[in-house]
mmCIF file of C-alpha atoms in Angstrom:
data_model
loop_
_atom_site.group_PDB
_atom_site.id
_atom_site.type_symbol
_atom_site.label_atom_id
_atom_site.label_comp_id
_atom_site.label_asym_id
_atom_site.label_seq_id
_atom_site.Cartn_x
_atom_site.Cartn_y
_atom_site.Cartn_z
ATOM 1 C CA MET A 1 -0.203 0.063 0.256
ATOM 2 C CA LYS A 2 1.352 3.549 -0.769
ATOM 3 C CA LEU A 3 0.114 5.988 1.596
ATOM 4 C CA VAL A 4 0.505 9.917 0.925
ATOM 5 C CA ASP A 5 -0.214 12.087 3.907
ATOM 6 C CA VAL A 6 -0.784 16.030 3.177
ATOM 7 C CA ALA A 7 0.398 16.969 6.443
ATOM 8 C CA GLU A 8 0.106 20.758 6.822
ATOM 9 C CA PHE A 9 1.356 21.091 10.623
ATOM 10 C CA TYR A 10 4.586 18.528 9.978
ATOM 11 C CA ALA A 11 7.562 20.967 11.010
ATOM 12 C CA GLU A 12 11.129 20.327 11.873
ATOM 13 C CA GLN A 13 10.633 22.278 15.258
ATOM 14 C CA GLY A 14 6.998 20.703 15.495
ATOM 15 C CA GLY A 15 5.721 18.695 18.293
ATOM 16 C CA GLY A 16 3.377 15.902 18.422
ATOM 17 C CA VAL A 17 2.374 16.114 14.838
ATOM 18 C CA ARG A 18 6.121 15.896 13.971
ATOM 19 C CA THR A 19 6.580 12.799 16.260
ATOM 20 C CA TYR A 20 3.757 11.097 15.037
ATOM 21 C CA LEU A 21 4.634 11.261 11.324
ATOM 22 C CA ASP A 22 8.181 10.420 11.625
ATOM 23 C CA HIS A 23 6.990 7.490 13.632
ATOM 24 C CA LYS A 24 4.404 6.671 10.766
ATOM 25 C CA LEU A 25 7.774 6.898 8.092
ATOM 26 C CA ALA A 26 9.498 4.232 10.180
ATOM 27 C CA ALA A 27 6.322 2.184 10.882
ATOM 28 C CA GLY A 28 5.275 2.109 7.420
ATOM 29 C CA THR A 29 8.672 0.773 6.230
ATOM 30 C CA ARG A 30 8.765 -2.107 8.874
ATOM 31 C CA SER A 31 5.256 -3.130 7.511
ATOM 32 C CA GLY A 32 6.099 -2.955 3.722
ATOM 33 C CA HIS A 33 4.166 0.221 3.054
ATOM 34 C CA GLU A 34 5.449 3.301 1.174
ATOM 35 C CA ILE A 35 4.771 6.432 3.072
ATOM 36 C CA VAL A 36 5.146 9.862 1.630
ATOM 37 C CA ILE A 37 4.613 13.105 3.737
ATOM 38 C CA VAL A 38 3.668 16.102 1.871
ATOM 39 C CA ALA A 39 4.494 19.209 4.060
ATOM 40 C CA PRO A 40 4.973 23.066 3.538
ATOM 41 C CA GLY A 41 8.148 24.227 3.474
ATOM 42 C CA LYS A 42 10.559 27.011 2.886
ATOM 43 C CA GLU A 43 11.436 25.692 -0.734
ATOM 44 C CA SER A 44 10.206 22.878 -2.729
ATOM 45 C CA ARG A 45 12.260 19.924 -2.491
ATOM 46 C CA GLU A 46 12.373 16.141 -1.437
ATOM 47 C CA GLU A 47 14.445 14.294 1.085
ATOM 48 C CA PRO A 48 14.187 10.598 2.299
ATOM 49 C CA ARG A 49 13.280 10.003 6.061
ATOM 50 C CA GLN A 50 12.791 6.992 8.026
ATOM 51 C CA GLY A 51 12.603 4.914 4.955
ATOM 52 C CA GLY A 52 9.975 7.151 3.207
ATOM 53 C CA ARG A 53 9.966 10.555 2.036
ATOM 54 C CA ILE A 54 9.343 13.939 2.965
ATOM 55 C CA VAL A 55 7.816 16.235 -0.181
ATOM 56 C CA TRP A 56 8.354 19.935 0.649
ATOM 57 C CA VAL A 57 6.242 22.437 -1.208
ATOM 58 C CA GLU A 58 7.186 25.912 -0.849
ATOM 59 C CA SER A 59 4.634 27.584 1.321
ATOM 60 C CA PRO A 60 4.433 30.900 3.405
ATOM 61 C CA PRO A 61 4.913 30.713 7.136
ATOM 62 C CA VAL A 62 2.242 30.789 9.555
ATOM 63 C CA PRO A 63 1.585 34.532 11.005
ATOM 64 C CA GLY A 64 3.465 34.868 14.213
ATOM 65 C CA ASP A 65 4.905 31.348 14.250
ATOM 66 C CA ASN A 66 7.587 30.679 11.419
ATOM 67 C CA ARG A 67 7.891 27.286 12.669
ATOM 68 C CA TYR A 68 4.863 26.164 10.759
ATOM 69 C CA ARG A 69 3.657 26.937 7.260
ATOM 70 C CA LEU A 70 0.355 26.894 5.367
ATOM 71 C CA PHE A 71 -0.581 25.392 2.039
ATOM 72 C CA VAL A 72 -1.620 28.021 -0.331
ATOM 73 C CA HIS A 73 -1.293 26.658 -3.757
ATOM 74 C CA GLU A 74 -3.935 23.999 -4.318
ATOM 75 C CA ARG A 75 -2.585 23.162 -7.852
ATOM 76 C CA ARG A 76 0.959 22.398 -6.329
ATOM 77 C CA VAL A 77 -0.431 19.841 -3.938
ATOM 78 C CA HIS A 78 -2.594 18.091 -6.754
ATOM 79 C CA GLU A 79 0.474 17.842 -8.971
ATOM 80 C CA VAL A 80 2.526 15.869 -6.053
ATOM 81 C CA LEU A 81 -0.589 13.820 -5.517
ATOM 82 C CA ASP A 82 -1.115 12.997 -9.441
ATOM 83 C CA ARG A 83 2.778 12.455 -9.609
ATOM 84 C CA GLU A 84 2.901 9.863 -6.700
ATOM 85 C CA LYS A 85 -0.450 8.066 -7.362
ATOM 86 C CA PRO A 86 -1.321 6.644 -3.810
ATOM 87 C CA ASP A 87 -3.746 4.134 -2.560
ATOM 88 C CA VAL A 88 -4.522 5.860 0.220
ATOM 89 C CA VAL A 89 -4.258 9.776 0.836
ATOM 90 C CA GLU A 90 -4.475 11.266 4.148
ATOM 91 C CA ALA A 91 -5.171 14.835 5.209
ATOM 92 C CA SER A 92 -3.911 15.873 8.425
ATOM 93 C CA SER A 93 -5.328 19.482 8.522
ATOM 94 C CA VAL A 94 -8.689 20.914 8.928
ATOM 95 C CA TYR A 95 -7.277 24.183 6.906
ATOM 96 C CA GLY A 96 -5.994 24.653 3.404
ATOM 97 C CA GLY A 97 -4.168 21.104 3.162
ATOM 98 C CA GLY A 98 -7.339 19.398 4.004
ATOM 99 C CA TRP A 99 -9.551 20.899 1.582
ATOM 100 C CA PHE A 100 -6.987 20.494 -1.055
ATOM 101 C CA ALA A 101 -6.391 16.787 -0.545
ATOM 102 C CA GLY A 102 -10.362 16.356 -0.245
ATOM 103 C CA ARG A 103 -10.895 18.121 -3.682
ATOM 104 C CA TRP A 104 -8.280 15.962 -5.451
ATOM 105 C CA LEU A 105 -10.087 13.752 -7.987
ATOM 106 C CA GLY A 106 -7.606 10.740 -8.388
ATOM 107 C CA PRO A 107 -8.565 7.171 -7.676
ATOM 108 C CA ALA A 108 -7.474 6.815 -4.098
ATOM 109 C CA LYS A 109 -9.112 6.133 -0.855
ATOM 110 C CA LYS A 110 -9.110 9.194 1.250
ATOM 111 C CA SER A 111 -8.948 9.964 5.075
ATOM 112 C CA LEU A 112 -9.100 12.927 7.116
ATOM 113 C CA VAL A 113 -7.015 12.632 10.224
ATOM 114 C CA PHE A 114 -8.348 14.812 12.930
ATOM 115 C CA HIS A 115 -5.463 15.979 14.566
ATOM 116 C CA GLN A 116 -6.896 19.302 15.827
ATOM 117 C CA ASP A 117 -10.501 20.214 16.946
ATOM 118 C CA PRO A 118 -10.556 24.092 16.007
ATOM 119 C CA VAL A 119 -13.634 24.650 17.977
ATOM 120 C CA ALA A 120 -12.120 23.413 20.924
ATOM 121 C CA VAL A 121 -8.886 25.035 20.364
ATOM 122 C CA PHE A 122 -10.369 28.595 19.677
ATOM 123 C CA GLY A 123 -13.892 28.333 20.965
ATOM 124 C CA HIS A 124 -13.822 26.608 24.206
ATOM 125 C CA THR A 125 -10.163 27.898 25.022
ATOM 126 C CA THR A 126 -11.784 31.301 24.978
ATOM 127 C CA PHE A 127 -15.166 31.151 26.356
ATOM 128 C CA ASP A 128 -15.634 28.150 28.511
ATOM 129 C CA ARG A 129 -14.626 30.123 31.651
ATOM 130 C CA TRP A 130 -18.177 31.744 30.964
ATOM 131 C CA PHE A 131 -20.131 29.443 28.862
ATOM 132 C CA ARG A 132 -20.989 25.889 29.047
ATOM 133 C CA PRO A 133 -19.622 23.306 26.468
ATOM 134 C CA ALA A 134 -22.586 22.737 24.655
ATOM 135 C CA THR A 135 -23.351 26.545 24.409
ATOM 136 C CA VAL A 136 -19.777 27.284 23.000
ATOM 137 C CA ASP A 137 -20.603 24.409 20.480
ATOM 138 C CA TRP A 138 -23.698 25.900 19.505
ATOM 139 C CA ALA A 139 -22.387 29.267 18.885
ATOM 140 C CA PHE A 140 -19.762 27.866 16.857
ATOM 141 C CA GLY A 141 -22.426 26.186 14.689
ATOM 142 C CA PRO A 142 -21.055 27.759 11.348
ATOM 143 C CA ILE A 143 -17.539 26.193 12.093
ATOM 144 C CA TRP A 144 -19.174 22.743 12.828
ATOM 145 C CA SER A 145 -21.070 23.020 9.317
ATOM 146 C CA VAL A 146 -17.774 23.776 7.743
ATOM 147 C CA LEU A 147 -16.027 20.840 9.040
ATOM 148 C CA ARG A 148 -19.012 18.734 8.188
ATOM 149 C CA ARG A 149 -18.592 19.568 4.636
ATOM 150 C CA LEU A 150 -14.808 18.975 4.793
ATOM 151 C CA SER A 151 -15.443 15.648 6.405
ATOM 152 C CA GLY A 152 -17.833 14.739 3.366
ATOM 153 C CA LEU A 153 -15.165 14.939 1.124
ATOM 154 C CA PHE A 154 -13.384 11.946 2.546
ATOM 155 C CA ASP A 155 -14.129 8.105 2.870
ATOM 156 C CA THR A 156 -13.493 8.097 6.396
ATOM 157 C CA THR A 157 -12.357 10.684 9.367
ATOM 158 C CA VAL A 158 -9.895 9.046 11.772
ATOM 159 C CA VAL A 159 -9.759 10.404 15.383
ATOM 160 C CA ALA A 160 -7.323 9.609 18.229
ATOM 161 C CA SER A 161 -9.723 8.799 21.032
ATOM 162 C CA ASP A 162 -13.256 7.342 21.537
ATOM 163 C CA TRP A 163 -14.387 10.797 23.231
ATOM 164 C CA LEU A 164 -13.473 12.613 19.961
ATOM 165 C CA GLU A 165 -15.208 9.964 17.693
ATOM 166 C CA LYS A 166 -18.319 10.530 20.149
ATOM 167 C CA ARG A 167 -17.767 14.385 19.769
ATOM 168 C CA LEU A 168 -17.831 14.463 15.972
ATOM 169 C CA ARG A 169 -20.437 12.190 15.450
ATOM 170 C CA GLY A 170 -22.746 14.486 17.936
ATOM 171 C CA GLN A 171 -22.097 17.256 15.474
ATOM 172 C CA GLY A 172 -22.957 14.977 12.134
ATOM 173 C CA MET A 173 -19.763 13.744 11.010
ATOM 174 C CA SER A 174 -21.081 10.038 10.663
ATOM 175 C CA ALA A 175 -17.793 8.872 9.170
ATOM 176 C CA ALA A 176 -15.944 9.278 12.210
ATOM 177 C CA ARG A 177 -13.698 6.510 13.386
ATOM 178 C CA SER A 178 -11.613 6.045 16.422
ATOM 179 C CA VAL A 179 -8.184 4.501 16.041
ATOM 180 C CA PRO A 180 -6.469 5.516 19.215
ATOM 181 C CA PHE A 181 -3.103 7.134 18.955
ATOM 182 C CA GLY A 182 -0.190 5.975 21.137
ATOM 183 C CA ILE A 183 3.355 6.945 22.034
ATOM 184 C CA ASP A 184 7.203 6.419 20.854
ATOM 185 C CA ALA A 185 7.946 4.663 24.223
ATOM 186 C CA GLY A 186 11.562 4.064 23.895
ATOM 187 C CA PRO A 187 12.959 7.119 25.822
ATOM 188 C CA PHE A 188 10.035 7.171 28.340
ATOM 189 C CA ALA A 189 10.143 3.559 29.178
ATOM 190 C CA GLU A 190 13.717 3.448 29.711
ATOM 191 C CA ALA A 191 13.806 6.560 31.837
ATOM 192 C CA GLN A 192 14.951 6.477 35.379
ATOM 193 C CA PRO A 193 14.833 9.035 38.041
ATOM 194 C CA ASN A 194 17.987 11.117 38.146
ATOM 195 C CA GLU A 195 18.455 12.628 41.420
ATOM 196 C CA GLU A 196 21.482 14.968 39.979
ATOM 197 C CA LEU A 197 19.001 16.339 37.303
ATOM 198 C CA ARG A 198 16.306 16.717 39.707
ATOM 199 C CA ARG A 199 18.497 18.951 41.881
ATOM 200 C CA ARG A 200 19.369 20.934 38.913
ATOM 201 C CA LEU A 201 15.953 21.568 37.849
ATOM 202 C CA LEU A 202 15.046 22.680 41.198
ATOM 203 C CA TRP A 203 17.887 24.935 41.255
ATOM 204 C CA GLU A 204 16.927 26.625 38.088
ATOM 205 C CA ALA A 205 13.429 27.077 39.208
ATOM 206 C CA GLY A 206 14.845 28.722 42.417
ATOM 207 C CA VAL A 207 13.647 25.819 45.042
ATOM 208 C CA SER A 208 15.704 24.178 47.571
ATOM 209 C CA PRO A 209 16.807 20.455 46.809
ATOM 210 C CA GLU A 210 14.217 18.845 49.060
ATOM 211 C CA GLY A 211 11.378 20.690 47.423
ATOM 212 C CA ARG A 212 8.869 19.007 44.913
ATOM 213 C CA LEU A 213 9.303 19.048 41.278
ATOM 214 C CA LEU A 214 6.578 19.531 38.595
ATOM 215 C CA VAL A 215 7.393 19.411 35.087
ATOM 216 C CA ALA A 216 5.091 20.518 32.116
ATOM 217 C CA VAL A 217 5.751 20.016 28.377
ATOM 218 C CA SER A 218 3.954 22.030 25.981
ATOM 219 C CA ARG A 219 3.919 24.124 22.876
ATOM 220 C CA HIS A 220 3.586 27.655 23.974
ATOM 221 C CA HIS A 221 0.058 28.698 22.381
ATOM 222 C CA PRO A 222 -3.359 29.935 23.827
ATOM 223 C CA GLU A 223 -4.784 26.555 23.817
ATOM 224 C CA LYS A 224 -2.228 24.861 26.050
ATOM 225 C CA ARG A 225 -3.181 27.246 28.841
ATOM 226 C CA LEU A 226 0.188 27.455 30.780
ATOM 227 C CA PRO A 227 -1.008 30.554 32.236
ATOM 228 C CA THR A 228 -3.332 28.240 33.962
ATOM 229 C CA LEU A 229 -0.275 26.342 35.297
ATOM 230 C CA ILE A 230 1.550 29.241 36.336
ATOM 231 C CA GLU A 231 -1.156 30.987 38.289
ATOM 232 C CA ALA A 232 -1.754 27.755 40.103
ATOM 233 C CA MET A 233 1.821 28.052 41.054
ATOM 234 C CA ARG A 234 1.236 31.257 42.507
ATOM 235 C CA ARG A 235 -1.753 30.124 44.536
ATOM 236 C CA LEU A 236 0.298 27.261 45.903
ATOM 237 C CA GLY A 237 2.535 29.656 47.589
ATOM 238 C CA GLN A 238 5.458 28.410 49.700
ATOM 239 C CA ALA A 239 3.463 26.342 51.988
ATOM 240 C CA GLN A 240 6.077 23.730 50.818
ATOM 241 C CA PRO A 241 8.748 24.573 48.335
ATOM 242 C CA ILE A 242 7.525 23.534 45.018
ATOM 243 C CA GLY A 243 9.118 24.134 41.381
ATOM 244 C CA LEU A 244 7.549 23.960 37.995
ATOM 245 C CA VAL A 245 9.939 23.697 35.050
ATOM 246 C CA ILE A 246 8.190 24.020 31.597
ATOM 247 C CA TYR A 247 9.557 22.700 28.397
ATOM 248 C CA GLY A 248 8.594 23.973 25.084
ATOM 249 C CA ASP A 249 8.542 26.975 22.884
ATOM 250 C CA GLY A 250 5.941 28.741 20.422
ATOM 251 C CA PRO A 251 4.240 32.091 19.741
ATOM 252 C CA SER A 252 2.896 32.741 23.330
ATOM 253 C CA ARG A 253 6.600 32.491 24.927
ATOM 254 C CA ARG A 254 6.886 35.995 25.476
ATOM 255 C CA ARG A 255 3.914 35.905 27.967
ATOM 256 C CA VAL A 256 4.965 32.783 29.598
ATOM 257 C CA ASP A 257 8.371 34.148 30.274
ATOM 258 C CA ARG A 258 6.983 37.241 31.582
ATOM 259 C CA LEU A 259 4.545 35.216 34.055
ATOM 260 C CA SER A 260 7.032 32.920 35.166
ATOM 261 C CA ALA A 261 9.618 35.842 35.997
ATOM 262 C CA GLN A 262 6.869 37.037 38.161
ATOM 263 C CA THR A 263 5.973 33.839 39.858
ATOM 264 C CA VAL A 264 8.057 32.211 42.306
ATOM 265 C CA GLY A 265 9.495 28.596 41.713
ATOM 266 C CA VAL A 266 8.533 28.507 37.666
ATOM 267 C CA HIS A 267 11.385 28.103 35.413
ATOM 268 C CA VAL A 268 11.233 27.919 31.612
ATOM 269 C CA ALA A 269 13.354 25.535 29.971
ATOM 270 C CA GLY A 270 12.600 26.154 26.350
ATOM 271 C CA TYR A 271 12.637 23.728 23.566
ATOM 272 C CA THR A 272 14.811 20.782 23.478
ATOM 273 C CA ARG A 273 15.266 17.942 20.810
ATOM 274 C CA ASP A 274 16.608 15.747 23.421
ATOM 275 C CA ARG A 275 13.930 13.256 24.220
ATOM 276 C CA SER A 276 15.885 11.326 26.441
ATOM 277 C CA GLU A 277 16.974 13.920 28.460
ATOM 278 C CA MET A 278 13.185 15.425 28.702
ATOM 279 C CA ALA A 279 11.988 11.882 29.565
ATOM 280 C CA ARG A 280 14.682 11.617 32.350
ATOM 281 C CA ALA A 281 13.429 15.233 33.563
ATOM 282 C CA ILE A 282 9.840 13.728 33.850
ATOM 283 C CA ALA A 283 10.740 10.676 35.620
ATOM 284 C CA SER A 284 12.732 12.671 38.201
ATOM 285 C CA ALA A 285 9.473 14.869 38.858
ATOM 286 C CA ASP A 286 7.052 14.430 41.379
ATOM 287 C CA ALA A 287 4.005 15.203 39.145
ATOM 288 C CA PHE A 288 3.502 15.924 35.401
ATOM 289 C CA VAL A 289 1.039 19.062 35.000
ATOM 290 C CA HIS A 290 -0.865 19.621 31.880
ATOM 291 C CA GLY A 291 -3.221 22.662 30.833
ATOM 292 C CA SER A 292 -4.700 22.015 27.456
ATOM 293 C CA ALA A 293 -8.304 20.767 27.340
ATOM 294 C CA ALA A 294 -8.239 21.005 23.394
ATOM 295 C CA GLU A 295 -5.914 17.986 22.773
ATOM 296 C CA THR A 296 -7.261 15.222 20.468
ATOM 297 C CA TYR A 297 -5.020 12.496 22.354
ATOM 298 C CA GLY A 298 -2.531 13.971 25.004
ATOM 299 C CA LEU A 299 0.798 12.438 23.833
ATOM 300 C CA VAL A 300 2.591 14.058 26.496
ATOM 301 C CA VAL A 301 0.377 12.651 29.251
ATOM 302 C CA ALA A 302 0.835 9.200 27.871
ATOM 303 C CA GLU A 303 4.488 9.862 27.859
ATOM 304 C CA ALA A 304 4.680 11.132 31.444
ATOM 305 C CA LEU A 305 2.592 7.650 32.678
ATOM 306 C CA CYS A 306 5.169 5.676 30.539
ATOM 307 C CA ALA A 307 7.707 7.380 32.561
ATOM 308 C CA GLY A 308 6.216 6.494 35.854
ATOM 309 C CA THR A 309 5.198 9.684 36.467
ATOM 310 C CA PRO A 310 1.771 10.678 37.766
ATOM 311 C CA VAL A 311 -0.394 13.397 36.148
ATOM 312 C CA VAL A 312 -2.540 16.492 36.994
ATOM 313 C CA VAL A 313 -4.926 17.128 34.061
ATOM 314 C CA PRO A 314 -7.863 19.100 32.974
ATOM 315 C CA ASP A 315 -11.172 17.513 33.176
ATOM 316 C CA SER A 316 -11.872 17.557 29.281
ATOM 317 C CA GLY A 317 -10.220 16.872 26.244
ATOM 318 C CA GLY A 318 -8.049 13.843 25.092
ATOM 319 C CA ALA A 319 -5.741 14.337 27.839
ATOM 320 C CA ALA A 320 -8.382 13.523 30.516
ATOM 321 C CA GLU A 321 -9.292 10.306 29.039
ATOM 322 C CA ILE A 322 -5.574 8.593 29.280
ATOM 323 C CA PRO A 323 -4.994 8.377 32.955
ATOM 324 C CA SER A 324 -6.927 6.416 35.251
ATOM 325 C CA PRO A 325 -7.888 7.987 38.560
ATOM 326 C CA ALA A 326 -5.502 5.900 40.437
ATOM 327 C CA VAL A 327 -2.485 7.669 38.946
ATOM 328 C CA SER A 328 -4.006 11.415 38.495
ATOM 329 C CA GLU A 329 -5.698 14.058 39.657
ATOM 330 C CA ARG A 330 -8.419 16.376 37.450
ATOM 331 C CA TYR A 331 -9.381 19.669 37.976
ATOM 332 C CA ARG A 332 -11.897 22.014 35.984
ATOM 333 C CA ALA A 333 -10.113 23.196 32.593
ATOM 334 C CA GLY A 334 -8.693 26.972 32.786
ATOM 335 C CA ASP A 335 -9.243 27.063 36.403
ATOM 336 C CA PRO A 336 -6.168 27.886 38.538
ATOM 337 C CA GLU A 337 -7.445 27.668 41.715
ATOM 338 C CA ALA A 338 -8.750 24.025 40.926
ATOM 339 C CA CYS A 339 -5.449 23.255 39.529
ATOM 340 C CA ALA A 340 -3.520 24.253 42.512
ATOM 341 C CA ALA A 341 -5.985 21.870 44.743
ATOM 342 C CA ALA A 342 -5.553 18.901 42.377
ATOM 343 C CA ILE A 343 -1.634 19.384 42.675
ATOM 344 C CA ARG A 344 -1.884 19.435 46.313
ATOM 345 C CA ARG A 345 -3.960 16.278 46.690
ATOM 346 C CA LEU A 346 -1.832 14.462 44.310
ATOM 347 C CA LEU A 347 1.255 15.282 46.354
ATOM 348 C CA SER A 348 -0.447 14.443 49.407
ATOM 349 C CA ARG A 349 -1.107 10.802 48.350
ATOM 350 C CA ASP A 350 0.429 7.715 49.674
ATOM 351 C CA LYS A 351 3.782 7.217 47.833
ATOM 352 C CA THR A 352 3.587 3.180 47.963
ATOM 353 C CA GLU A 353 0.168 2.798 46.618
ATOM 354 C CA LEU A 354 0.901 5.570 43.982
ATOM 355 C CA ASP A 355 4.013 3.683 42.840
ATOM 356 C CA ALA A 356 2.046 0.494 42.701
ATOM 357 C CA ALA A 357 -0.499 2.365 40.459
ATOM 358 C CA LEU A 358 1.834 3.418 38.352
ATOM 359 C CA ASN A 359 3.914 0.330 37.739
ATOM 360 C CA ALA A 360 0.607 -0.912 36.477
ATOM 361 C CA ALA A 361 -0.221 1.930 34.273
ATOM 362 C CA ARG A 362 3.473 2.079 32.659
ATOM 363 C CA SER A 363 2.698 -1.449 30.996
ATOM 364 C CA GLN A 364 -0.581 -0.341 29.745
ATOM 365 C CA VAL A 365 0.209 2.755 27.771
ATOM 366 C CA ARG A 366 -0.308 2.246 24.217
ATOM 367 C CA THR A 367 2.444 2.633 21.732
ATOM 368 C CA LEU A 368 2.616 4.210 18.297
ATOM 369 C CA ASP A 369 3.350 0.683 16.696
ATOM 370 C CA ASP A 370 -0.171 -0.282 18.078
ATOM 371 C CA HIS A 371 -1.557 2.569 16.690
ATOM 372 C CA PHE A 372 -0.181 2.188 13.150
ATOM 373 C CA ARG A 373 -0.486 -1.581 12.946
ATOM 374 C CA GLU A 374 -4.552 -0.721 13.752
ATOM 375 C CA LEU A 375 -4.423 2.225 11.428
ATOM 376 C CA PHE A 376 -2.664 0.336 8.053
ATOM 377 C CA ASP A 377 -5.132 -2.778 8.666
ATOM 378 C CA TYR A 378 -8.120 -0.106 8.661
ATOM 379 C CA TYR A 379 -7.339 1.493 5.696
ATOM 380 C CA GLU A 380 -6.267 -2.064 3.858
ATOM 381 C CA ASN A 381 -9.801 -3.316 4.764
ATOM 382 C CA LEU A 382 -11.540 0.129 4.022
ATOM 383 C CA GLY A 383 -13.713 -0.322 0.875
ATOM 384 C CA ALA A 384 -13.044 0.682 -2.450
ATOM 385 C CA PRO A 385 -13.226 4.657 -2.971
ATOM 386 C CA PRO A 386 -16.015 5.703 -5.120
ATOM 387 C CA VAL A 387 -15.685 6.686 -8.636
ATOM 388 C CA ARG A 388 -15.268 10.427 -8.507
ATOM 389 C CA PRO A 389 -15.853 12.716 -11.571
ATOM 390 C CA THR A 390 -12.901 13.743 -13.414
#
């Protein structure tokens, strides 16, 4: 099977989407499938990667975030698809790339992979502190109408989790199908707590070596709600020494830096490509904290559990679906006071019981190999595409 993924948010310094697609390239090669990623780039070129190929199509950067680019030339995308002659076309975007792939008339099965819920990212992130989620969805009815039309261009719409399949079907996208994602477990399954690293991170956060360590990993963007975590740290005060170290970068970095500088115990470590070091940092922490309620799956939460670290997560979105209550605490999304209370509850738990639950949870984390085996089987068994007009 030859699969071509029109991946609008694949970028060298990307986060979960880049990790996911790099693993897809390697998994496809191991399974005997040819995988080609079509991504917007600074210039048009091709390169081999992980046994497959990246086809970069010259495209302009996203305003305010030069790490990412957007497809604007539909003809160029169609030329690549015509040349590649895929058996399956995936679109990993609900923006231009998704529409371009959906309107391509070639004889291939077509799948919309729903990597981002824009109503959750923009609507719920902005308004759910004042309105119920159902009210926000109603107000964004025109957006849902557009998404239904986009989904209708494809033979299937693949989503990362059961809750998201239910959400999309509730909005009239009847072709939604859950093929749960997973993680690249390697560096996290191997990670062990490192006392020297722990002391260094606490020192960088301005906290004494005997303090409690929290770690967050997130793109710096409003949807990730990092200010909620920082404000929670402010509310925790100094009843006991606690440090929060935040990994990542993005368009909201300046605001995150400013808030962190004003809050005792918070350190912004920035972006790192060393996943092993990041895994050791997570494994060395007392808890992993997460702010986004708009995740389709919650890769970083699953990675934290794989590293043997309990998590504090909001009560909605993909991140809330992954951890069991035995290894997590939940809080009302966007509420710093509730987040602080959840951190207190987790840090006050019996460590022996928590460690036992974490040992069980580590072995149950779903991997990307699990996901891609199921995905490739699903595509191979998907019915033949309808004859499309030329």
